[in-house]
Each structure stands twice: as structure tokens, then as C-alpha cells.
PDB file of C-alpha atoms and ligand atoms in Angstrom:
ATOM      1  CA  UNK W  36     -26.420 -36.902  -7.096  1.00 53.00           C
ATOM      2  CA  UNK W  37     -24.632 -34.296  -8.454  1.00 63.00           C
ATOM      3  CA  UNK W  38     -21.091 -32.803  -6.507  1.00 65.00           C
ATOM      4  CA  UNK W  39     -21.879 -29.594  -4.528  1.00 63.00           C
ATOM      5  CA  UNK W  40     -19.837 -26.393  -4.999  1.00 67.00           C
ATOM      6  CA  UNK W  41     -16.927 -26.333  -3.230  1.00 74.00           C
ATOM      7  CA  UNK W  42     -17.254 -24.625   0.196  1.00 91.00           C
ATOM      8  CA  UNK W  43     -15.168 -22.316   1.354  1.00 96.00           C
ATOM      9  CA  UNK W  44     -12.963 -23.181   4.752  1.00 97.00           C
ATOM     10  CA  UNK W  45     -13.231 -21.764   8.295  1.00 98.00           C
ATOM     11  CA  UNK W  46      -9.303 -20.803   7.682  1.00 98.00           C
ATOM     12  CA  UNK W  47      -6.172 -21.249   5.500  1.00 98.00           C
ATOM     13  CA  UNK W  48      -2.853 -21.214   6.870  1.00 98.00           C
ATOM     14  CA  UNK W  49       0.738 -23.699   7.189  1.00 99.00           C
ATOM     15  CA  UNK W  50      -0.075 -26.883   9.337  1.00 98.00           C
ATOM     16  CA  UNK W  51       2.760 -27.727  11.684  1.00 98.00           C
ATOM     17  CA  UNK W  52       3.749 -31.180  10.380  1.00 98.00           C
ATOM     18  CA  UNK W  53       5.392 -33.589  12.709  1.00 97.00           C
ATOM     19  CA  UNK W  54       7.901 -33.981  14.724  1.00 97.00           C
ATOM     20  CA  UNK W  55       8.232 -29.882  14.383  1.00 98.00           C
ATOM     21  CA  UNK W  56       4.634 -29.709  16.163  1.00 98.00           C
ATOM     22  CA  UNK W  57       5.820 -31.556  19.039  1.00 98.00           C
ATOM     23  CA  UNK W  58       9.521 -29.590  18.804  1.00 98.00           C
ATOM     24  CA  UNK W  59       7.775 -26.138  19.106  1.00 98.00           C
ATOM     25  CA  UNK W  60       5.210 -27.611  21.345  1.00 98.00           C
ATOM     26  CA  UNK W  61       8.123 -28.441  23.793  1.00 97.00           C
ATOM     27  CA  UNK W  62      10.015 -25.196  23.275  1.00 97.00           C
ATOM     28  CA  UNK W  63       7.025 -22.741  24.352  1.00 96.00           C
ATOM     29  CA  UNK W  64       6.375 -25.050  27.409  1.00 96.00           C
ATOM     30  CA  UNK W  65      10.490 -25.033  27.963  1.00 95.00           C
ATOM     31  CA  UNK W  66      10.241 -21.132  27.809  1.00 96.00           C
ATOM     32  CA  UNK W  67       7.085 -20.737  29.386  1.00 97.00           C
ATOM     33  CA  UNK W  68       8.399 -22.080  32.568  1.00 96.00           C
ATOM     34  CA  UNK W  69      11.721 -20.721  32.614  1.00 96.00           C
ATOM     35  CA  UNK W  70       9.927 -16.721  32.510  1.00 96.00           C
ATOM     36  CA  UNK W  71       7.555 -18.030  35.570  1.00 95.00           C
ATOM     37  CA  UNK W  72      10.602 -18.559  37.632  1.00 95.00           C
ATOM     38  CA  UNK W  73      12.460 -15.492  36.717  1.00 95.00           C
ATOM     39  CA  UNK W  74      12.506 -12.373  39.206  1.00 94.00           C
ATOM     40  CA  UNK W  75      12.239  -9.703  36.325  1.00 94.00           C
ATOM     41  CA  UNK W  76       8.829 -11.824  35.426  1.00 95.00           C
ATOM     42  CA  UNK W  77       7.624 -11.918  39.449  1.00 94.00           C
ATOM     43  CA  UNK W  78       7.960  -8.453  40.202  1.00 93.00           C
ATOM     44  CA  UNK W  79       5.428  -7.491  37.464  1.00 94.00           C
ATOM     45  CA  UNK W  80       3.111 -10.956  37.983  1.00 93.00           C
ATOM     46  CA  UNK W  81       0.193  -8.427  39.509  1.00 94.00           C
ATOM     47  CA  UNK W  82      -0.539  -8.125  35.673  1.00 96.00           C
ATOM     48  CA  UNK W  83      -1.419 -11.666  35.736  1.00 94.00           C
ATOM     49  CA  UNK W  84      -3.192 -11.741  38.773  1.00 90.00           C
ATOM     50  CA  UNK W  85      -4.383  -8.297  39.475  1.00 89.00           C
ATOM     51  CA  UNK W  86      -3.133  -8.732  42.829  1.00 85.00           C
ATOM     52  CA  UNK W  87       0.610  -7.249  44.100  1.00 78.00           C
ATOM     53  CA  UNK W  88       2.341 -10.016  45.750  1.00 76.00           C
ATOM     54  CA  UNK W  89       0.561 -13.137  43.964  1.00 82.00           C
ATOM     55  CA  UNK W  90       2.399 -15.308  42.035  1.00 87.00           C
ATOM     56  CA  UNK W  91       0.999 -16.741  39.288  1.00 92.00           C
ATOM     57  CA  UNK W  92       1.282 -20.161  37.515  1.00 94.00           C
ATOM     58  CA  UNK W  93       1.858 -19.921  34.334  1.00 95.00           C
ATOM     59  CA  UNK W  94       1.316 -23.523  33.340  1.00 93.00           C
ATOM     60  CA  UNK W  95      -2.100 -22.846  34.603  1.00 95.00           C
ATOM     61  CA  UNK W  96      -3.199 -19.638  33.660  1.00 96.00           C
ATOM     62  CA  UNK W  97      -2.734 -20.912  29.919  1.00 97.00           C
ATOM     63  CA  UNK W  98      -4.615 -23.709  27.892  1.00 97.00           C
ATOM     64  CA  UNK W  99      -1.838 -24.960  25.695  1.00 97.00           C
ATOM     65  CA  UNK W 100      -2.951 -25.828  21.872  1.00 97.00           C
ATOM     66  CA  UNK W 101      -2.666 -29.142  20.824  1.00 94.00           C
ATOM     67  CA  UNK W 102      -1.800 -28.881  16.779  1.00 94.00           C
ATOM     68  CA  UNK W 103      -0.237 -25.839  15.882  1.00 98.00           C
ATOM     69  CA  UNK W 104      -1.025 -23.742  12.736  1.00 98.00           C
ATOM     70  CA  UNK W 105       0.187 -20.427  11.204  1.00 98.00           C
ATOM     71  CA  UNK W 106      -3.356 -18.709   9.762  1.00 98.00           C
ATOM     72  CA  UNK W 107      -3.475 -16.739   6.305  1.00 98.00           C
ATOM     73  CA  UNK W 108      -6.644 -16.232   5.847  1.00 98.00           C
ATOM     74  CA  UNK W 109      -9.692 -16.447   8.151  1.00 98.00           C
ATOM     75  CA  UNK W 110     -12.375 -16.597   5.792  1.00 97.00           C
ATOM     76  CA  UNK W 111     -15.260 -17.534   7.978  1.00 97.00           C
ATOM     77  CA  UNK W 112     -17.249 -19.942   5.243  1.00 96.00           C
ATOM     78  CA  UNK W 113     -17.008 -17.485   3.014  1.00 95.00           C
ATOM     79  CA  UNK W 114     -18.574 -14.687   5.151  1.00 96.00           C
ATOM     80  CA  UNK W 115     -15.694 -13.025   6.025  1.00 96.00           C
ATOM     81  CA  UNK W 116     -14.323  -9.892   3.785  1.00 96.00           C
ATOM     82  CA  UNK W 117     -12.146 -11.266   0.803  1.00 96.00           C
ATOM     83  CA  UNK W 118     -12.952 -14.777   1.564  1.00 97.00           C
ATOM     84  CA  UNK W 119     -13.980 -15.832  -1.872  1.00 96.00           C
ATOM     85  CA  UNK W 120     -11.119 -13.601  -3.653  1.00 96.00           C
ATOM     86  CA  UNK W 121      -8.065 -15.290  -1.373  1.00 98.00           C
ATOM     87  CA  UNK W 122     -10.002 -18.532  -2.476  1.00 96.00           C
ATOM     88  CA  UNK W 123      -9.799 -17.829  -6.155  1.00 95.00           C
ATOM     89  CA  UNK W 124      -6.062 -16.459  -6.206  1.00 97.00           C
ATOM     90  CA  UNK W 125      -3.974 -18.234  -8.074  1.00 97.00           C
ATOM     91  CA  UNK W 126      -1.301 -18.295  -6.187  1.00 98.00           C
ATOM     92  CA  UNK W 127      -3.381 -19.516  -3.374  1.00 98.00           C
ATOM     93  CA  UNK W 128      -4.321 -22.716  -5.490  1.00 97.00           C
ATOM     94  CA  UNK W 129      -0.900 -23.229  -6.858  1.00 98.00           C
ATOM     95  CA  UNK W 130       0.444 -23.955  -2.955  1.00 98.00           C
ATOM     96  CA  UNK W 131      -2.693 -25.553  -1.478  1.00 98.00           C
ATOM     97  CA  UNK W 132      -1.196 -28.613  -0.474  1.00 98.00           C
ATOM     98  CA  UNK W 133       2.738 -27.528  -0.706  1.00 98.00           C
ATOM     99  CA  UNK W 134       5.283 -27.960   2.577  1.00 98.00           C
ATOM    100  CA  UNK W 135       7.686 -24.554   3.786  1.00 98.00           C
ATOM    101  CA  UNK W 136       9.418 -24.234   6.439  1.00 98.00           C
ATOM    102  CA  UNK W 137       8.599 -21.623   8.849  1.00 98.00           C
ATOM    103  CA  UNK W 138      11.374 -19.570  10.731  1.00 98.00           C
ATOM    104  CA  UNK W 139       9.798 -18.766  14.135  1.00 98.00           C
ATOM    105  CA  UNK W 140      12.293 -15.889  15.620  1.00 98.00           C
ATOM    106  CA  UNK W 141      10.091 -14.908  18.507  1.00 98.00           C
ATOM    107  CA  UNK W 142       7.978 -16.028  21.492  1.00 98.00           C
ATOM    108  CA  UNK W 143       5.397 -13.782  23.464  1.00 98.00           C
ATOM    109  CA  UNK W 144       3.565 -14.064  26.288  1.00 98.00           C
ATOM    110  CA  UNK W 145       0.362 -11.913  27.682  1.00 98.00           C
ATOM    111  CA  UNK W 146      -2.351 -12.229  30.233  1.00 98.00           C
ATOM    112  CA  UNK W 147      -4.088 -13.347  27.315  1.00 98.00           C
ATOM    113  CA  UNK W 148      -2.181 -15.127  25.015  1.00 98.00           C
ATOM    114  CA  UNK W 149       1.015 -17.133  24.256  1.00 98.00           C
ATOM    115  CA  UNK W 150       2.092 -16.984  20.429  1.00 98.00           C
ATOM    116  CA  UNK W 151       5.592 -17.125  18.631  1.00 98.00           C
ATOM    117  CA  UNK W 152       6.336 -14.685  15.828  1.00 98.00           C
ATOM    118  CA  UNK W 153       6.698 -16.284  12.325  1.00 99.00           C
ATOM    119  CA  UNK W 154       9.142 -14.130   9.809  1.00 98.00           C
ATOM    120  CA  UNK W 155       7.661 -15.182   6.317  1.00 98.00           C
ATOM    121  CA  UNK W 156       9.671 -15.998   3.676  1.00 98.00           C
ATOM    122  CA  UNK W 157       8.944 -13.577  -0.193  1.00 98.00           C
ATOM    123  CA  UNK W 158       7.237 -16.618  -1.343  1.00 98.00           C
ATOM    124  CA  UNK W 159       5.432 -17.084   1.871  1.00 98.00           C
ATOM    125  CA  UNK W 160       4.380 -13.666   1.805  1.00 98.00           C
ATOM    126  CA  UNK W 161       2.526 -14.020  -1.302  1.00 98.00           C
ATOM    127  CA  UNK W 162       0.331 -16.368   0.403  1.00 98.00           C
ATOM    128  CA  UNK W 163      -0.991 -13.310   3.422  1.00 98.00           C
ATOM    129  CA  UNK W 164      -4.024 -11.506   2.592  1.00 97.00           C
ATOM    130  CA  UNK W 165      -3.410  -7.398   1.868  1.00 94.00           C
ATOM    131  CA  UNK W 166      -5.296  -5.814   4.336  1.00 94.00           C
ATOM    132  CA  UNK W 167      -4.346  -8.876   7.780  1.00 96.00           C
ATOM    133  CA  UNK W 168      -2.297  -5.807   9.069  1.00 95.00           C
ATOM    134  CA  UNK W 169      -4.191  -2.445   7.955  1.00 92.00           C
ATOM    135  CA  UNK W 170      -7.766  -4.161   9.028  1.00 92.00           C
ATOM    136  CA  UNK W 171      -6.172  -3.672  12.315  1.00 94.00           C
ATOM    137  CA  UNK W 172      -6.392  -0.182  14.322  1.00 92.00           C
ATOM    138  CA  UNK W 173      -3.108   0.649  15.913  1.00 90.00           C
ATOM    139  CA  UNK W 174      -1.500  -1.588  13.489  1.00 91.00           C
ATOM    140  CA  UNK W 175      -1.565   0.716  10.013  1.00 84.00           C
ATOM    141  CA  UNK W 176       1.819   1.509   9.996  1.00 89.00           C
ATOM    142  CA  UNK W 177       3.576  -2.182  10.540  1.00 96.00           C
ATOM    143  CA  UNK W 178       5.015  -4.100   7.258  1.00 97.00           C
ATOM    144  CA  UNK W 179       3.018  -6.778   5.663  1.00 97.00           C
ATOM    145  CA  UNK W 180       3.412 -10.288   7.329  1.00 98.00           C
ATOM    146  CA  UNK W 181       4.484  -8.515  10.879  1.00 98.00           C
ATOM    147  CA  UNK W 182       0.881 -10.236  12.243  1.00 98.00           C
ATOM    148  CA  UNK W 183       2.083 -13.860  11.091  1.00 98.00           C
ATOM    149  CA  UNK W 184       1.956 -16.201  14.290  1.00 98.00           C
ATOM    150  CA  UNK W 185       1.180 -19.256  15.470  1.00 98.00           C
ATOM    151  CA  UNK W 186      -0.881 -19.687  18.766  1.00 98.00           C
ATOM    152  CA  UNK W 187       0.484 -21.666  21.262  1.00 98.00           C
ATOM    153  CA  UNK W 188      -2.206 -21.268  24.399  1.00 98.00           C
ATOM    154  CA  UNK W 189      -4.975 -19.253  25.891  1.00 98.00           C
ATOM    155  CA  UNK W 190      -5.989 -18.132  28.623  1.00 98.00           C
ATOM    156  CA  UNK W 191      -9.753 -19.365  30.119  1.00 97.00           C
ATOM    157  CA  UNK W 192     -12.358 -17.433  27.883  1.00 97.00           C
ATOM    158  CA  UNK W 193      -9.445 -15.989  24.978  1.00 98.00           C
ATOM    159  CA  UNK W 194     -10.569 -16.448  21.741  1.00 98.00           C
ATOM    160  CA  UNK W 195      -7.274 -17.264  19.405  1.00 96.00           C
ATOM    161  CA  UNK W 196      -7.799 -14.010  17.420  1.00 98.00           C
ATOM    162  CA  UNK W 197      -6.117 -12.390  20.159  1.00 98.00           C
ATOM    163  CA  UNK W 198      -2.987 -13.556  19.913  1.00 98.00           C
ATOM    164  CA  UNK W 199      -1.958 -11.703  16.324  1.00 98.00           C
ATOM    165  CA  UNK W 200      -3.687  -8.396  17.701  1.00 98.00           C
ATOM    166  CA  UNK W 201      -1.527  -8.748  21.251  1.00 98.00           C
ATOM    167  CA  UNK W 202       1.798  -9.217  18.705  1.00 98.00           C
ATOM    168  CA  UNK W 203       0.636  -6.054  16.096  1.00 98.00           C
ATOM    169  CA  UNK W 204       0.410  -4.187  19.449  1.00 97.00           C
ATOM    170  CA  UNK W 205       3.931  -5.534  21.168  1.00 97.00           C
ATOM    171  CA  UNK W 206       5.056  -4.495  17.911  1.00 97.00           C
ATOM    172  CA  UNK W 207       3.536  -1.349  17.755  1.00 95.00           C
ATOM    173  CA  UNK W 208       5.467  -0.595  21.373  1.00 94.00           C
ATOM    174  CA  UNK W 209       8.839  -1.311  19.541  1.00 94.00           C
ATOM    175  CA  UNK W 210       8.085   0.588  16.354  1.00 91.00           C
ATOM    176  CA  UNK W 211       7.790   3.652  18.616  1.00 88.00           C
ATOM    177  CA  UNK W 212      10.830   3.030  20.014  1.00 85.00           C
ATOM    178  CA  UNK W 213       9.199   1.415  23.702  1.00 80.00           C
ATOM    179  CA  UNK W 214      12.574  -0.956  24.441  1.00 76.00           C
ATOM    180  CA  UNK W 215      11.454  -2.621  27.550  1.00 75.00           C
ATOM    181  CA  UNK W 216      13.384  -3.852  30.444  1.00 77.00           C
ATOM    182  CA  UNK W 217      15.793  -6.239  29.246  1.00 88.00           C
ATOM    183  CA  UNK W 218      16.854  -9.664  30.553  1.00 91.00           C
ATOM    184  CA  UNK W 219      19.237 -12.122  28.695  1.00 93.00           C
ATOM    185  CA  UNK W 220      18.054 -15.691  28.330  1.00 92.00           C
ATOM    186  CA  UNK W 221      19.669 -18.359  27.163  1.00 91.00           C
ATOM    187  CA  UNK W 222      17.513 -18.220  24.527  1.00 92.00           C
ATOM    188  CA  UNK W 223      17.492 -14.897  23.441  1.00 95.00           C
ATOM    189  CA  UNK W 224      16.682 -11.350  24.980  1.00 95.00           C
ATOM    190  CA  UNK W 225      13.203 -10.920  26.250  1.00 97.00           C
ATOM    191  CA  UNK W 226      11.761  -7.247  26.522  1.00 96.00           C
ATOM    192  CA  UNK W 227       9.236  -6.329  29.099  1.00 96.00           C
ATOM    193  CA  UNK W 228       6.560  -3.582  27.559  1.00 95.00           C
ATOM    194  CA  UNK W 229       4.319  -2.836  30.543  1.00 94.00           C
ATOM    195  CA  UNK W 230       0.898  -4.675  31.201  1.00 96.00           C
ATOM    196  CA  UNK W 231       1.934  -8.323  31.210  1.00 97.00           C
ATOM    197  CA  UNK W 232       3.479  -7.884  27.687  1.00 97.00           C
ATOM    198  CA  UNK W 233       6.827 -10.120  27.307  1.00 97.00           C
ATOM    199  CA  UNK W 234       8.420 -11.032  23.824  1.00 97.00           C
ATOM    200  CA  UNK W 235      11.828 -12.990  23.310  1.00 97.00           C
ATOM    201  CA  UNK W 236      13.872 -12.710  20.441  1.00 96.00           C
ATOM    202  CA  UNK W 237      14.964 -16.267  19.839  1.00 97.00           C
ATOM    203  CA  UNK W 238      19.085 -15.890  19.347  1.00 97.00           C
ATOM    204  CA  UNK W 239      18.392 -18.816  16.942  1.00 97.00           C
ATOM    205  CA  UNK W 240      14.844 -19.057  15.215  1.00 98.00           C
ATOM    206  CA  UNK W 241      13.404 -21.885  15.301  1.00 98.00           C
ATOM    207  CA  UNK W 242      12.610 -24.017  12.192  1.00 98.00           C
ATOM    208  CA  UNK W 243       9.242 -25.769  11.207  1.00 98.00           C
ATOM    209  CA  UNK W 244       8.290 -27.408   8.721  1.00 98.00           C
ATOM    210  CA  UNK W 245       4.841 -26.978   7.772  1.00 98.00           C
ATOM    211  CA  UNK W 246       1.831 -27.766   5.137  1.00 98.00           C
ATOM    212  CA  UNK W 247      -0.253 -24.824   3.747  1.00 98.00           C
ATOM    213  CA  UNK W 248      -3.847 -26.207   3.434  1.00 98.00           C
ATOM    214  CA  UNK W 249      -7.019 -25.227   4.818  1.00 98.00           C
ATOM    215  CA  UNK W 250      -9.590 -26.202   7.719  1.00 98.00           C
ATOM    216  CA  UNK W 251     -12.856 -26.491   8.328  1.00 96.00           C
ATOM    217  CA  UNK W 252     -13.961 -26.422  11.869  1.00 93.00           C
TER     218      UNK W 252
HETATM  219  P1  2AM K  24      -4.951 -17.578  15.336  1.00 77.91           P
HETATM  220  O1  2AM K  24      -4.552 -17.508  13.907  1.00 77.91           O
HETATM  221  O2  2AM K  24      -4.394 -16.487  16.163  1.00 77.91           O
HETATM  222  O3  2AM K  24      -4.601 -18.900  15.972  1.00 77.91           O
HETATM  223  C1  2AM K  24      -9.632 -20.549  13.658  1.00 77.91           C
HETATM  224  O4  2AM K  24     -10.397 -19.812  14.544  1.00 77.91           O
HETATM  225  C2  2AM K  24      -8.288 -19.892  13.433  1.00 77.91           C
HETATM  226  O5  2AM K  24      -8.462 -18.659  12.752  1.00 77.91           O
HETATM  227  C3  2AM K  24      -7.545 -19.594  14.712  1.00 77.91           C
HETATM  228  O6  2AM K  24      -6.280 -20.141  14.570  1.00 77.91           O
HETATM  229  C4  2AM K  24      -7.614 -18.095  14.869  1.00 77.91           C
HETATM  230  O7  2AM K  24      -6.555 -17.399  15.454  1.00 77.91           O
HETATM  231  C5  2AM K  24      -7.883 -17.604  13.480  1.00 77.91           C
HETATM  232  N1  2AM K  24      -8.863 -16.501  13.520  1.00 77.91           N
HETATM  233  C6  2AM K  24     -10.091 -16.511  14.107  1.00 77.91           C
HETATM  234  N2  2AM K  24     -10.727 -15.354  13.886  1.00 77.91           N
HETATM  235  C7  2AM K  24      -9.893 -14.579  13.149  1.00 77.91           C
HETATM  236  C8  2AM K  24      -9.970 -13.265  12.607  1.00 77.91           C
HETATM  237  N3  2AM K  24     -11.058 -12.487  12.769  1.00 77.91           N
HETATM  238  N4  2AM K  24      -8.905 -12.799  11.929  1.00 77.91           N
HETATM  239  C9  2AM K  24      -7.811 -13.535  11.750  1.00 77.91           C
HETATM  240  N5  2AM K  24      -7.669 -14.781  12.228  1.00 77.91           N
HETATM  241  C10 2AM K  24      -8.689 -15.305  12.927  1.00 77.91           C
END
């Protein structure tokens, strides 16, 4: 029997390799916690809840990820826009299979999402599809690459989509100049931007290293 064409992948992106899965894994939980016990984070947990006075548990609201990726290109099989183009690039094919290390210099947290902001490197930016910003309303104006995450949980019923659209719009709030309330972390300063938004700016980003390569399901 003759070989099939090659079928294009659900997704492309860098792979967290091991042990820096498990390191970043451990990190997000670390923070995760320490923002559910901090006043700043209580007074404003009705976002979470819907309800003024309820706490809320953050270790439950979320559905952690298990292996953690940083997507490219979601190319659906094929069907989505550009699929078959970012498959055919060159420069695509030339790093299928190559390790990087990614600096992650941010974590955020939403009712819907938890995610930690990737800063890609000129190389890696070669790798990110044109349009993964400017296909996104509200989001025109941002650099290329500001959209480059990696998912770290969900809340019941999020798709993992959300999480680059809930960074393009914490971003958004900062490029016009929304500086939220501030609290200093041992970790870094996190910002408050109304609506259960929360980012914090790692002091030191954190570095992964990771496999660019493709999956299917
Ligand atoms: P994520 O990159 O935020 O984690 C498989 O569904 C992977 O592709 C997930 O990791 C998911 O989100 C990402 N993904 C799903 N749909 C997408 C879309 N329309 N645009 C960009 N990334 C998408």
C-alpha cells in the first residue's frame, strides 16, 4: 500500500520537555495559592464567584493542565486559515523537531483562565504565524508574539483558546495605560485590571526548555 499524504496537525507549538514541565507546573500552583490567600485578591473574589463576600478556591475553580505547550499555529487539520502555508514554510520545517528555551516573564490569572506570558526570542519569532495577533479584535495594535502563552488551567467549560485572547486583552489594558492596583510579591509585582484580571511580572523569568513539534489530537 502506498504512504498517504502527510496530514496536517491539530497544532504546532514548543513542547515543555522535562523536568521544566514539572518546574513551571509547580510554580503556577506555588503562585496560584499564594494570590488566593492575599487580601488585595479577596476583596475583589466576587469576580470569581459573582457573589460579594464569597471566597473562592482557587485550586478548585481551575482544572490544572497536565503537559504544557506554547502553540504557534492552530491549524485545525488543515481547515484552519493558513494552515497549509505555516506547514510548507521553510523555516517551519527547518525547526520541526529543534529544542529553545522559553523565557516565561509573566503569570495571569482570570475567571477563566490561568496562562504565563512567553517573551519569544528573534528566532522564535520567526516560528508565529502573521496575523495570531491582528486576527484578534481589540488586539490590532499589540506587537507580534505579545499572544505567545502557555496554558496552565481552566476553568469548568473554558476552552484553552481563551487563555491568549484573556492575555491580548490584559495587555490591551496596559497598552492604554490601565496600571492596576499594585501589590509586591516575592515574585514580582502583580497588577489588578478590574473583572478578575490579575497578571504578575515575574522579577526573574522563568526558563524552559522546550521542543517545537506538532500534535495531533
Ligand atoms: P492554547 O494555545 O491557549 O493552549 C489545542 O486545542 C491547542 O491549540 C490548545 O493549546 C489551544 O489553546 C490552541 N488553540 C485552540 N484553538 C485555537 C485557535 N482558534 N487559535 C489559536 N490557538 C488555538
Amino acid at each position: 500500500k502506498e504512504l498517504e499524504e502527510v496530514k496536517i496537525p491539530l497544532f504546532y507549538g514548543w513542547f515543555l520537555m522535562s523536568p521544566a514541565n514539572e518546574k513551571v507546573k509547580c510554580s503556577a500552583i506555588d503562585f496560584v495559592k499564594t494570590l488566593d490567600t492575599l487580601e488585595a485578591f479577596k476583596k475583589h473574589s466576587a469576580d470569581f464567584t459573582g457573589k460579594a463576600e464569597k471566597e473562592v478556591d482557587l485550586e478548585q475553580h481551575f482544572k490544572a493542565k497536565a503537559s504544557l505547550h506554547c502553540t504557534t499555529k492552530f491549524s485545525n487539520y488543515g481547515k484552519a486559515e493558513g494552515a497549509k502555508e505555516y506547514a510548507q514554510n521553510l523555516v517551519v520545517k527547518d525547526h520541526f523537531g529543534s529544542v529553545s528555551e522559553l523565557s516565561l516573564i509573566a503569570f495571569f490569572v482570570t475567571p477563566r483562565t490561568v496562562g504565563a506570558r512567553v517573551s519569544l526570542t528573534k528566532e522564535q519569532l520567526q516560528l508565529w504565524p502573521v496575523d495570531a495577533e491582528s486576527s484578534v479584535p481589540g488586539a490590532t495594535g499589540l506587537p507580534h508574539g505579545s499572544r505567545a502563552h502557555v496554558t496552565l488551567a481552566c476553568a469548568a467549560g473554558v476552552e484553552a483558546v481563551q487563555t491568549g485572547l484573556d492575555l491580548l486583552d490584559i495587555l490591551a489594558l496596559q497598552k492604554d495605560g490601565q496600571q492596576g492596583e499594585l501589590v509586591e510579591m516575592e515574585l514580582g509585582s502583580l497588577s489588578y485590571y478590574g473583572e478578575g484580571r490579575w497578571m504578575l511580572a515575574l522579577r526573574e523569568p522563568i526558563c524552559a526548555s522546550a521542543c517545537f513539534s506538532s500534535s495531533y489530537k
